[in-house]
Amino acid sequence: MTTPAASSPTPLAPDAARALGERAQALLDELALVSDEPGRVARTYLSPAHARSIDLVGAWMRGIGLTTRVDAVATLRGRREADAAPERAKTLLVGSHIDTVLDAGKLDGCLGVIAGILAVAEIEKRGVKLPFAVEILAFGDEEGVRFPTALSSSSAATGTYRREWLAVRDRDGRSLAEALADFGCDTDAIESARIDPAGVVGFLELHIEQGPLLEHWDLPLGVVTSIAGQSRFSFTLDGVAGHAGTVPMDLRRDALTGLAEIALTVERVGRQGTNGLVATVGRVDVKPGAGNTVPGRVEATLDIRAGADAPRLVAIDRIRHEAERIAGRRGLRFELTRHIDVPTCPMNEDLQAAFARAVGSLGLDVRRLPSGAGHDAMAMARAFPSAMLFVRSRDGISHNPREWSSPEDIGLGVEALTRTILDLAARATRGAA
Ligand code: HGY
Ligand code: MN
Ligand code: MN
């Protein structure tokens, strides 16, 4: 659905959009250098790079006058008090995540945090008084790369943290509880990270689209209608390791060839699904991993998403059933463990409308689109009105160092976020009048 631009827009001049976007890109470039691995962006939850990113982004927040703190699950929070009656004012939450996938781009998550900082700086520069506080949240565990959790830090903000997550382990065998303690977090204080919904206006997240639609429509921005539900699993296949030179083909119980048949089944089920169903085997560890040994064990991941819950749940059952049949035929033991089940999440209509007004005020047509990628807004929507605005991704690429958005599009995204905050402030002020 496309809504035409506002009748009397106040577009941002291209050079102003570019300048604003270049300011954001400079910060994104600096943050991208904070990595756990040389030569590529890899910043996982509670890692040394995560700690350094908190220092860097926290300094940027304090540099624009925010007070900062790190909560019990290592979320960095930067707060600007309301200009009127701060003691009883509500809070508008703005933010995204600063953890990354491995060999990541520079924008996924980080753009939403940096855009929040630049938006508050713009509001200060324009001298506009706000009737609510603004709190910028930099979540540390959206991607779920190090631990088989996801959205754990934004879940803590909404009081939906699951304490069983504390027992999950990373690939080095370190538990989440141990990693939080190593980071200086108090796992007994996790409940203190919860934000009381009674005091919250809502949650706004600016994020790259990570897909091809805005580019296809030749639009810089788009308002998100809903976020695809997702289910994430790990699974193992156990056969028998053997000598690659002596075990005849018909006597093998090869875990890797079993995995291969299951991975092709996952792809086929994904292709046959509806509502944008996607199914992915993203990581495979082959044991013992020697070239002259028939693989005896495989540990892998399974990620299934769709724009509606029913097709996703049907696909899970089909994949489970077919994988069990393949494993049985091949003499393999198949074990599937579910780690994440997040239902399809509609975005708040009023906040969508606020984003739409801001985009329209820039003289841009307003297109609405679903998100296939997961976001912290899915967790935040459990407790607060939440909405997202997408910035066009070149070639729709993300989770890849080639991830890129133009400075003009980024600048328009920051300006749209700024105008959305101002729109909500004006409405809150009128409402209070
Ligand atoms: O996997 C996702 O959808 C997100 O990038 N964490
Ligand atoms: Mn993201
Ligand atoms: Mn991501």
PDB file of N, CA, C and O and ligand atoms in Angstrom, residues 97 101 108 142-144 151 207 210 230 232 303 305 372-375 399, ligand 1:
ATOM      1  N   HIS A  97      20.252  -2.842  18.213  1.00  0.00           N
ATOM      2  CA  HIS A  97      21.310  -3.688  18.822  1.00  0.00           C
ATOM      3  C   HIS A  97      22.693  -3.302  18.300  1.00  0.00           C
ATOM      4  O   HIS A  97      22.836  -2.792  17.182  1.00  0.00           O
ATOM      5  N   VAL A 101      26.446 -10.244  13.617  1.00  0.00           N
ATOM      6  CA  VAL A 101      26.740 -11.612  13.174  1.00  0.00           C
ATOM      7  C   VAL A 101      28.245 -11.670  12.883  1.00  0.00           C
ATOM      8  O   VAL A 101      28.979 -10.704  13.138  1.00  0.00           O
ATOM      9  N   ASP A 108      23.608  -3.116  10.328  1.00  0.00           N
ATOM     10  CA  ASP A 108      22.588  -3.934  10.995  1.00  0.00           C
ATOM     11  C   ASP A 108      22.617  -3.673  12.509  1.00  0.00           C
ATOM     12  O   ASP A 108      23.611  -3.944  13.165  1.00  0.00           O
ATOM     13  N   GLU A 142      20.890  -9.333  20.258  1.00  0.00           N
ATOM     14  CA  GLU A 142      19.762  -9.477  19.319  1.00  0.00           C
ATOM     15  C   GLU A 142      20.046 -10.646  18.386  1.00  0.00           C
ATOM     16  O   GLU A 142      19.162 -11.433  18.059  1.00  0.00           O
ATOM     17  N   GLU A 143      21.300 -10.774  17.951  1.00  0.00           N
ATOM     18  CA  GLU A 143      21.601 -11.769  16.912  1.00  0.00           C
ATOM     19  C   GLU A 143      21.572 -13.206  17.436  1.00  0.00           C
ATOM     20  O   GLU A 143      21.327 -14.131  16.671  1.00  0.00           O
ATOM     21  N   GLY A 144      21.918 -13.402  18.691  1.00  0.00           N
ATOM     22  CA  GLY A 144      21.934 -14.784  19.196  1.00  0.00           C
ATOM     23  C   GLY A 144      23.017 -15.617  18.533  1.00  0.00           C
ATOM     24  O   GLY A 144      22.843 -16.801  18.283  1.00  0.00           O
ATOM     25  N   LEU A 151      17.430 -12.009  21.212  1.00  0.00           N
ATOM     26  CA  LEU A 151      16.574 -10.972  21.803  1.00  0.00           C
ATOM     27  C   LEU A 151      16.578 -11.061  23.328  1.00  0.00           C
ATOM     28  O   LEU A 151      15.631 -10.607  23.988  1.00  0.00           O
ATOM     29  N   HIS A 207      16.030   0.810  11.202  1.00  0.00           N
ATOM     30  CA  HIS A 207      16.854  -0.366  10.862  1.00  0.00           C
ATOM     31  C   HIS A 207      16.978  -0.459   9.351  1.00  0.00           C
ATOM     32  O   HIS A 207      16.111   0.018   8.613  1.00  0.00           O
ATOM     33  N   GLN A 210      17.405  -4.868   4.920  1.00  0.00           N
ATOM     34  CA  GLN A 210      18.072  -6.173   4.769  1.00  0.00           C
ATOM     35  C   GLN A 210      17.380  -7.019   3.689  1.00  0.00           C
ATOM     36  O   GLN A 210      17.519  -8.243   3.675  1.00  0.00           O
ATOM     37  N   GLN A 230       9.628 -16.380  14.005  1.00  0.00           N
ATOM     38  CA  GLN A 230      10.773 -17.217  13.703  1.00  0.00           C
ATOM     39  C   GLN A 230      10.936 -18.308  14.754  1.00  0.00           C
ATOM     40  O   GLN A 230      10.612 -18.114  15.932  1.00  0.00           O
ATOM     41  N   ARG A 232      13.996 -21.115  15.929  1.00  0.00           N
ATOM     42  CA  ARG A 232      15.381 -21.498  15.731  1.00  0.00           C
ATOM     43  C   ARG A 232      15.679 -22.771  16.543  1.00  0.00           C
ATOM     44  O   ARG A 232      15.262 -22.878  17.699  1.00  0.00           O
ATOM     45  N   ASP A 303      16.730 -22.658  11.008  1.00  0.00           N
ATOM     46  CA  ASP A 303      16.061 -21.365  11.221  1.00  0.00           C
ATOM     47  C   ASP A 303      14.856 -21.327  10.277  1.00  0.00           C
ATOM     48  O   ASP A 303      15.031 -21.464   9.060  1.00  0.00           O
ATOM     49  N   ARG A 305      11.167 -19.266   9.247  1.00  0.00           N
ATOM     50  CA  ARG A 305      10.396 -18.035   9.451  1.00  0.00           C
ATOM     51  C   ARG A 305       9.283 -17.938   8.401  1.00  0.00           C
ATOM     52  O   ARG A 305       9.387 -18.500   7.314  1.00  0.00           O
ATOM     53  N   GLY A 372      11.098  -9.665   7.110  1.00  0.00           N
ATOM     54  CA  GLY A 372      11.459 -11.082   7.196  1.00  0.00           C
ATOM     55  C   GLY A 372      12.512 -11.300   8.272  1.00  0.00           C
ATOM     56  O   GLY A 372      12.603 -12.367   8.872  1.00  0.00           O
ATOM     57  N   ALA A 373      13.313 -10.273   8.535  1.00  0.00           N
ATOM     58  CA  ALA A 373      14.338 -10.385   9.574  1.00  0.00           C
ATOM     59  C   ALA A 373      13.703 -10.132  10.935  1.00  0.00           C
ATOM     60  O   ALA A 373      12.710  -9.426  11.056  1.00  0.00           O
ATOM     61  N   GLY A 374      14.301 -10.727  11.960  1.00  0.00           N
ATOM     62  CA  GLY A 374      13.850 -10.478  13.330  1.00  0.00           C
ATOM     63  C   GLY A 374      14.500  -9.219  13.855  1.00  0.00           C
ATOM     64  O   GLY A 374      15.528  -8.778  13.352  1.00  0.00           O
ATOM     65  N   HIS A 375      13.898  -8.633  14.864  1.00  0.00           N
ATOM     66  CA  HIS A 375      14.430  -7.388  15.438  1.00  0.00           C
ATOM     67  C   HIS A 375      14.064  -7.297  16.923  1.00  0.00           C
ATOM     68  O   HIS A 375      13.114  -7.948  17.381  1.00  0.00           O
ATOM     69  N   HIS A 399      23.924  -9.016   6.645  1.00  0.00           N
ATOM     70  CA  HIS A 399      24.682 -10.131   7.249  1.00  0.00           C
ATOM     71  C   HIS A 399      25.839 -10.488   6.326  1.00  0.00           C
ATOM     72  O   HIS A 399      26.154 -11.641   6.088  1.00  0.00           O
TER      73      HIS A 399
HETATM   74  O1  HGY B   1      18.267 -13.180  12.312  1.00  0.00           O
HETATM   75  C1  HGY B   1      17.638 -12.122  12.266  1.00  0.00           C
HETATM   76  O2  HGY B   1      16.554 -12.044  11.760  1.00  0.00           O
HETATM   77  C2  HGY B   1      18.223 -10.899  12.872  1.00  0.00           C
HETATM   78  O3  HGY B   1      19.166 -10.364  11.989  1.00  0.00           O
HETATM   79  N1  HGY B   1      18.826 -11.203  14.136  1.00  0.00           N
END
